Coordinates of C-alpha atoms in Angstrom, one line a residue:
M741 CA 0.0 0.0 0.0
D742 CA 1.5 3.3 -1.2
E743 CA 0.1 5.8 1.3
A744 CA 1.6 8.8 -0.5
L745 CA 0.0 7.7 -3.8
L746 CA -3.3 7.2 -2.1
R747 CA -3.3 10.6 -0.4
G748 CA -2.0 12.3 -3.6
L749 CA -5.2 11.1 -5.5
V750 CA -7.6 12.6 -2.9
P751 CA -7.9 16.2 -4.5
G752 CA -8.6 14.8 -8.0
V753 CA -11.2 12.3 -6.8
L754 CA -12.9 14.9 -4.5
G755 CA -13.0 17.4 -7.4
I756 CA -14.6 14.9 -9.7
L757 CA -17.5 14.2 -7.3
V758 CA -18.1 17.9 -6.7
R759 CA -18.2 18.5 -10.5
R760 CA -20.7 15.7 -10.8
G761 CA -23.1 17.6 -8.5
A762 CA -22.2 16.3 -5.0
D763 CA -22.0 19.0 -2.3
F764 CA -18.6 19.3 -0.8
A765 CA -19.4 17.8 2.7
A766 CA -21.1 14.7 1.2
A767 CA -18.4 14.3 -1.4
E768 CA -15.6 14.5 1.2
D769 CA -17.3 11.9 3.4
A770 CA -17.7 9.6 0.4
V771 CA -14.0 10.0 -0.5
Q772 CA -13.0 9.1 3.0
D773 CA -15.1 6.0 2.9
A774 CA -13.5 5.0 -0.4
L775 CA -10.0 5.5 1.1
V776 CA -10.9 3.2 4.0
E777 CA -12.1 0.6 1.4
A778 CA -8.9 1.0 -0.6
V779 CA -6.7 0.3 2.5
R780 CA -8.7 -2.9 3.0
A781 CA -8.9 -4.1 -0.6
W782 CA -5.8 -2.9 -2.4
P783 CA -3.1 -5.0 -0.7
A784 CA -4.8 -8.2 -1.9
D785 CA -6.2 -6.9 -5.2
P786 CA -4.5 -3.7 -6.4
P787 CA -6.5 -1.9 -9.2
R788 CA -5.0 -1.1 -12.6
D789 CA -6.4 2.4 -12.4
P790 CA -6.3 3.6 -8.7
K791 CA -7.9 7.0 -9.4
G792 CA -10.7 5.4 -11.4
W793 CA -11.3 2.8 -8.7
L794 CA -11.5 5.5 -6.0
V795 CA -13.9 7.7 -8.1
T796 CA -16.2 4.7 -8.7
V797 CA -16.3 3.6 -5.1
A798 CA -16.6 7.2 -3.7
W799 CA -19.5 7.9 -6.2
R800 CA -21.3 4.8 -5.2
R801 CA -20.9 5.7 -1.5
F802 CA -22.3 9.1 -2.2
L803 CA -25.3 7.6 -4.0
D804 CA -25.9 5.2 -1.2
A805 CA -25.9 8.1 1.3
T806 CA -28.2 10.1 -0.9
R807 CA -30.7 7.2 -1.2
A808 CA -30.7 6.8 2.6
D809 CA -31.4 10.5 3.2
A810 CA -35.2 11.0 3.0
A811 CA -34.8 14.7 2.8
R812 CA -32.8 14.4 -0.4
R813 CA -35.0 12.0 -2.3
R814 CA -35.0 14.3 -5.3
R815 CA -31.4 13.4 -5.9
E816 CA -32.4 9.7 -6.6
D817 CA -32.5 10.4 -10.3
R818 CA -28.8 10.6 -10.3
V819 CA -28.6 6.9 -9.8
E820 CA -29.5 6.4 -13.4
E821 CA -26.7 8.8 -14.4
E822 CA -23.9 6.9 -12.7
P823 CA -20.9 6.8 -15.2
A824 CA -19.5 3.4 -16.1
P825 CA -16.3 2.4 -14.3
G826 CA -13.2 3.1 -16.2
P827 CA -10.6 5.8 -16.8
V828 CA -11.5 9.3 -15.6
P829 CA -10.6 12.6 -17.3
A830 CA -7.2 14.0 -16.4
V831 CA -8.5 17.3 -14.8
D832 CA -6.6 18.6 -11.8
D833 CA -9.0 20.1 -9.2
T834 CA -6.3 20.6 -6.6
L835 CA -6.2 24.4 -7.0
R836 CA -10.0 24.7 -6.7
L837 CA -10.0 22.7 -3.5
Y838 CA -7.2 24.9 -2.0
F839 CA -9.2 28.0 -2.6
L840 CA -12.4 26.4 -1.2
C841 CA -10.6 25.2 2.0
A842 CA -9.1 28.7 2.5
H843 CA -12.5 30.4 2.1
P844 CA -12.6 33.8 3.9
S845 CA -15.6 32.7 5.9
L846 CA -13.6 30.1 7.7
S847 CA -11.4 30.7 10.8
P848 CA -7.7 30.0 10.3
S849 CA -7.9 26.9 12.5
S850 CA -10.9 25.5 10.5
A851 CA -9.2 26.3 7.2
V852 CA -6.1 24.4 8.2
A853 CA -8.1 21.4 9.4
L854 CA -10.2 21.3 6.3
T855 CA -7.1 21.6 4.0
L856 CA -5.4 18.7 5.8
R857 CA -8.6 16.6 5.5
A858 CA -9.7 17.4 1.9
V859 CA -6.4 18.2 0.1
G860 CA -4.0 16.3 2.4
G861 CA -6.1 13.2 2.7
L862 CA -5.4 12.8 6.4
T863 CA -8.0 11.2 8.7
T864 CA -9.7 13.1 11.5
R865 CA -7.8 11.0 14.0
Q866 CA -4.5 12.0 12.4
I867 CA -5.3 15.7 12.4
A868 CA -6.6 15.5 16.0
G869 CA -3.4 13.8 17.0
A870 CA -1.2 16.4 15.3
Y871 CA -3.1 19.2 17.1
L872 CA -3.2 17.3 20.4
V873 CA -7.0 17.7 20.7
P874 CA -9.7 15.0 21.1
E875 CA -10.8 13.3 17.9
A876 CA -14.5 14.4 18.6
T877 CA -13.4 18.0 18.9
M878 CA -11.6 17.9 15.6
A879 CA -14.5 16.1 13.9
Q880 CA -16.8 18.9 15.0
R881 CA -14.4 21.5 13.7
I882 CA -14.2 19.8 10.3
S883 CA -17.9 19.3 10.1
R884 CA -18.6 22.9 10.8
A885 CA -16.1 23.9 8.1
K886 CA -17.6 21.6 5.6
R887 CA -21.1 22.9 6.2
T888 CA -19.7 26.5 5.8
V889 CA -18.2 25.9 2.3
S890 CA -20.9 23.5 1.0
G891 CA -22.7 25.2 -1.9
V892 CA -19.9 27.9 -2.3
R893 CA -19.3 28.6 -5.9
L894 CA -15.8 29.4 -7.0
D895 CA -16.6 31.4 -10.1
R896 CA -14.0 34.1 -9.4
P897 CA -10.2 33.8 -9.0
G898 CA -9.3 32.7 -5.5
D899 CA -7.0 34.6 -3.1
V900 CA -3.6 33.0 -3.4
A901 CA -2.3 34.9 -0.4
T902 CA -5.0 33.3 1.8
V903 CA -4.1 29.8 0.5
L904 CA -0.4 30.5 1.2
R905 CA -1.2 31.8 4.7
V906 CA -3.1 28.5 5.5
L907 CA -0.2 26.4 4.3
Y908 CA 2.2 28.5 6.3
L909 CA 0.1 27.9 9.4
V910 CA 0.3 24.2 8.8
F911 CA 4.0 24.3 8.5
N912 CA 4.5 26.3 11.7
E913 CA 2.6 23.7 13.7
G914 CA 5.7 21.5 13.3
Y915 CA 4.9 17.9 14.2
S916 CA 3.3 15.8 16.9
G917 CA 1.4 12.6 17.1
D918 CA 1.9 10.4 14.0
V919 CA 1.7 13.2 11.5
D920 CA 4.6 15.4 10.6
L921 CA 2.8 18.7 9.8
A922 CA 6.0 20.4 8.6
A923 CA 6.6 17.7 6.1
E924 CA 2.9 17.6 5.2
A925 CA 3.0 21.4 4.5
I926 CA 5.9 20.9 2.2
R927 CA 4.1 18.1 0.3
L928 CA 1.0 20.2 -0.1
T929 CA 3.0 23.3 -1.2
R930 CA 4.8 21.2 -3.8
Q931 CA 1.4 20.1 -5.0
L932 CA 0.2 23.7 -5.2
A933 CA 3.3 24.8 -7.0
A934 CA 2.6 22.1 -9.7
V935 CA -0.7 23.7 -10.6
I936 CA -0.2 27.4 -10.2
D937 CA 2.7 29.5 -11.5
H938 CA 3.2 32.2 -8.9
P939 CA 6.5 33.5 -7.4
E940 CA 5.1 33.6 -3.9
V941 CA 4.1 30.0 -4.0
A942 CA 7.7 29.2 -5.0
G943 CA 8.9 31.6 -2.3
L944 CA 6.9 29.7 0.4
L945 CA 8.1 26.4 -0.8
A946 CA 11.7 27.6 -0.7
L947 CA 11.2 29.1 2.8
M948 CA 9.8 25.7 4.1
L949 CA 12.6 23.7 2.6
L950 CA 15.3 26.0 4.0
H951 CA 13.8 26.0 7.5
H952 CA 13.1 22.3 7.4
A953 CA 16.7 21.6 6.4
R954 CA 17.9 22.7 9.9
R955 CA 15.4 20.6 11.8
A956 CA 17.7 17.8 12.9
A957 CA 20.1 20.3 14.5
R958 CA 17.4 22.3 16.4
T959 CA 17.3 20.0 19.4
G960 CA 20.0 18.4 21.5
P961 CA 20.2 14.8 22.8
D962 CA 18.1 15.8 25.8
G963 CA 15.4 17.4 23.6
G964 CA 16.3 20.9 24.5
L965 CA 16.3 23.8 22.0
V966 CA 19.6 24.6 20.3
P967 CA 19.9 28.2 19.1
L968 CA 20.8 28.8 15.4
A969 CA 24.3 30.1 16.3
E970 CA 25.1 27.0 18.3
Q971 CA 23.7 24.4 15.9
D972 CA 25.9 21.7 14.4
R973 CA 25.7 22.7 10.7
S974 CA 27.0 19.4 9.5
R975 CA 23.6 18.1 10.5
W976 CA 21.8 20.4 8.1
D977 CA 20.2 18.9 5.0
T978 CA 22.4 20.2 2.2
A979 CA 20.1 18.7 -0.5
A980 CA 17.1 20.6 0.9
I981 CA 19.1 23.8 1.2
A982 CA 20.3 23.5 -2.5
E983 CA 16.7 22.9 -3.7
G984 CA 15.3 25.8 -1.6
V985 CA 18.0 28.2 -2.9
G986 CA 17.4 27.1 -6.5
I987 CA 13.7 27.6 -6.2
L988 CA 14.2 31.0 -4.5
Q989 CA 16.6 32.3 -7.1
A990 CA 14.2 31.4 -9.9
A991 CA 11.3 33.2 -8.1
L992 CA 13.4 36.3 -7.4
A993 CA 14.5 36.5 -11.0
R994 CA 10.8 37.3 -11.9
D995 CA 11.1 40.6 -10.1
R996 CA 7.7 40.2 -8.3
L997 CA 8.9 40.3 -4.7
G998 CA 6.6 39.2 -1.9
E999 CA 6.9 38.5 1.8
F1000 CA 7.6 34.7 1.5
Q1001 CA 10.4 35.3 -1.0
A1002 CA 11.9 37.9 1.3
Q1003 CA 11.7 35.5 4.3
A1004 CA 13.2 32.8 2.2
A1005 CA 16.1 35.1 1.3
V1006 CA 16.8 35.6 5.0
A1007 CA 16.7 31.8 5.5
A1008 CA 19.0 31.3 2.5
L1009 CA 21.6 33.7 4.0
H1010 CA 21.7 31.8 7.2
A1011 CA 21.9 28.5 5.3
D1012 CA 24.8 29.8 3.1
A1013 CA 27.0 30.8 6.1
P1014 CA 29.6 28.1 6.9
T1015 CA 29.7 29.3 10.5
A1016 CA 27.5 31.6 12.6
E1017 CA 30.3 34.2 12.7
E1018 CA 30.4 34.3 8.8
T1019 CA 26.6 35.2 8.6
D1020 CA 26.0 38.2 6.3
W1021 CA 24.0 40.2 8.9
V1022 CA 24.2 43.4 6.9
Q1023 CA 22.4 41.8 4.0
I1024 CA 19.9 40.2 6.4
V1025 CA 19.0 43.6 7.8
E1026 CA 18.4 44.8 4.2
W1027 CA 16.0 41.9 3.6
Y1028 CA 14.2 42.7 6.8
D1029 CA 13.9 46.3 5.6
E1030 CA 12.2 44.9 2.5
L1031 CA 9.9 42.7 4.6
A1032 CA 9.0 45.7 6.8
R1033 CA 8.1 47.6 3.7
L1034 CA 6.0 44.8 2.4
T1035 CA 4.1 43.8 5.6
D1036 CA 4.5 46.6 8.1
S1037 CA 4.6 43.8 10.7
P1038 CA 5.8 44.4 14.2
V1039 CA 7.1 40.8 14.3
V1040 CA 9.3 41.6 11.3
R1041 CA 10.6 44.7 13.1
L1042 CA 11.3 42.5 16.2
N1043 CA 13.4 40.1 14.1
R1044 CA 15.1 43.1 12.4
A1045 CA 16.2 44.4 15.8
V1046 CA 18.1 41.1 16.4
A1047 CA 19.7 41.4 13.0
V1048 CA 20.7 45.0 13.6
G1049 CA 22.2 43.9 17.0
E1050 CA 24.4 41.4 15.1
A1051 CA 25.3 43.7 12.2
D1052 CA 25.9 47.0 14.2
G1053 CA 26.2 45.9 17.8
P1054 CA 23.8 45.2 20.7
R1055 CA 23.3 48.8 21.6
A1056 CA 22.0 49.5 18.0
G1057 CA 19.8 46.4 18.3
L1058 CA 18.3 47.7 21.6
A1059 CA 17.7 51.1 19.9
A1060 CA 15.8 49.3 17.1
L1061 CA 13.8 47.4 19.7
A1062 CA 12.9 50.4 21.8
P1063 CA 9.9 51.7 19.7
L1064 CA 8.2 48.3 19.6
D1065 CA 5.4 47.1 21.9
G1066 CA 6.7 45.2 24.8
S1067 CA 3.7 42.8 24.7
L1068 CA 4.8 41.3 21.4
P1069 CA 5.5 37.6 21.5
R1070 CA 9.2 36.9 22.3
Y1071 CA 9.9 40.7 22.8
T1072 CA 11.3 40.0 26.2
A1073 CA 13.5 37.1 25.0
V1074 CA 14.9 39.4 22.3
A1075 CA 15.6 42.1 24.8
A1076 CA 17.3 39.6 27.2
Y1077 CA 19.6 38.4 24.3
L1078 CA 20.6 41.9 23.3
H1079 CA 21.3 42.9 27.0
E1080 CA 23.4 39.8 27.4
R1081 CA 25.3 40.7 24.2
A1082 CA 25.8 44.2 25.6
G1083 CA 27.3 42.8 28.8
D1084 CA 24.4 43.6 31.2
A1085 CA 24.1 40.2 32.7
A1086 CA 21.8 41.2 35.6
T1087 CA 19.2 42.7 33.3
A1088 CA 19.5 39.9 30.8
A1089 CA 19.0 37.2 33.5
R1090 CA 15.9 39.0 34.8
L1091 CA 14.4 39.3 31.3
Y1092 CA 15.2 35.7 30.4
A1093 CA 13.3 34.6 33.5
E1094 CA 10.4 36.8 32.6
A1095 CA 10.4 35.5 29.0
A1096 CA 10.4 31.9 30.3
R1097 CA 7.2 32.6 32.2
R1098 CA 5.6 33.8 28.9
A1099 CA 7.0 31.1 26.7
P1100 CA 4.5 29.5 24.4
N1101 CA 5.8 25.9 24.8
L1102 CA 7.7 23.8 27.3
A1103 CA 10.9 23.5 25.2
E1104 CA 11.3 27.3 24.8
R1105 CA 10.5 27.8 28.5
D1106 CA 13.2 25.4 29.5
H1107 CA 15.7 27.0 27.2
L1108 CA 15.1 30.5 28.5
T1109 CA 15.1 29.3 32.1
R1110 CA 18.5 27.7 31.5
R1111 CA 19.9 30.9 30.0
A1112 CA 18.7 32.9 33.1
A1113 CA 20.2 30.3 35.5
R1114 CA 23.5 30.3 33.6
L1115 CA 23.9 34.1 33.8
N1116 CA 22.9 34.1 37.5
T1117 CA 25.5 31.4 38.3
D1118 CA 28.2 33.3 36.4
R1119 CA 27.4 36.4 38.3
S1120 CA 27.5 34.5 41.6
D1121 CA 30.9 32.9 40.8
R1122 CA 32.4 36.3 39.9
S1123 CA 31.2 37.9 43.2
R1124 CA 33.0 35.3 45.3

């Protein structure tokens, strides 16, 4: 059983059922039933045409459900119109499904869950495990999302930026349970790049590849976070870096700069540096200037303050940090780092401890707590 092949067929099968007249929610349920049947039947009797097999079984499941629903008896006449089993048209509905799942009426969390289910082919249990929520909770979220988009007509061009934002949210979830959401986001973005020619799609794919290439070096043997400057760069995935840089260069050559291309350019400069000391921080600051112009994001300005601190010294970094809102996520951690670089260990230790209390996850909290403890220990040793 080739699970990747099976999941890769989902968007096309779902799109065919929708084009035949099935509403989105019913079609998606029918496709999930067909996938379950494929897992049961294919190992012993693999079909010659996997997609055609799934379309036939899913359509029959849809018709069965339609017959059983007394409120929808008027759809019974579709039984006579059932197409004969066989090859199906080679029409790619992936892009249409992306835009449907990223519909503006959905919340970001619902859009992500629906994308993973309808385009990614994951089960409700897998998605719930990845988000560490009960399966029943995730089932309700997906059901509400399907009801919201059922009957929506996509007769106008979709918003590529919204689709990319959903994929970026998937990637940033990382991984947990038995589903690696970072790898899944890369797979889905590759799929999107195959059906739409857009430099920002390429920029997002490059960004994901460049970040994911450093994954093995991000944690130590004890599971603790390893900062970028301290990572063992021999553990970085050079093939993923080369692919990401190549995709980025082709996108930048089109001279239609967007925020994902600019973020990928920053990631590429980090990946290109043989050592942390050889990082081209001046150019990174320039890319953050571009990002700030494109997005006017306070988070971008926060990251820019770190880069300024590396390029022009910690005092310059603190000056760049000063105008920003202190309630920004990770503001206190950045301030602690810059004060530590400036030699103010007491202030840095206090800020690291404060940042640890605000940390969004256990790994980051432990890392910041250790930084504060190390500075306090060093100060205590020097005072003896």
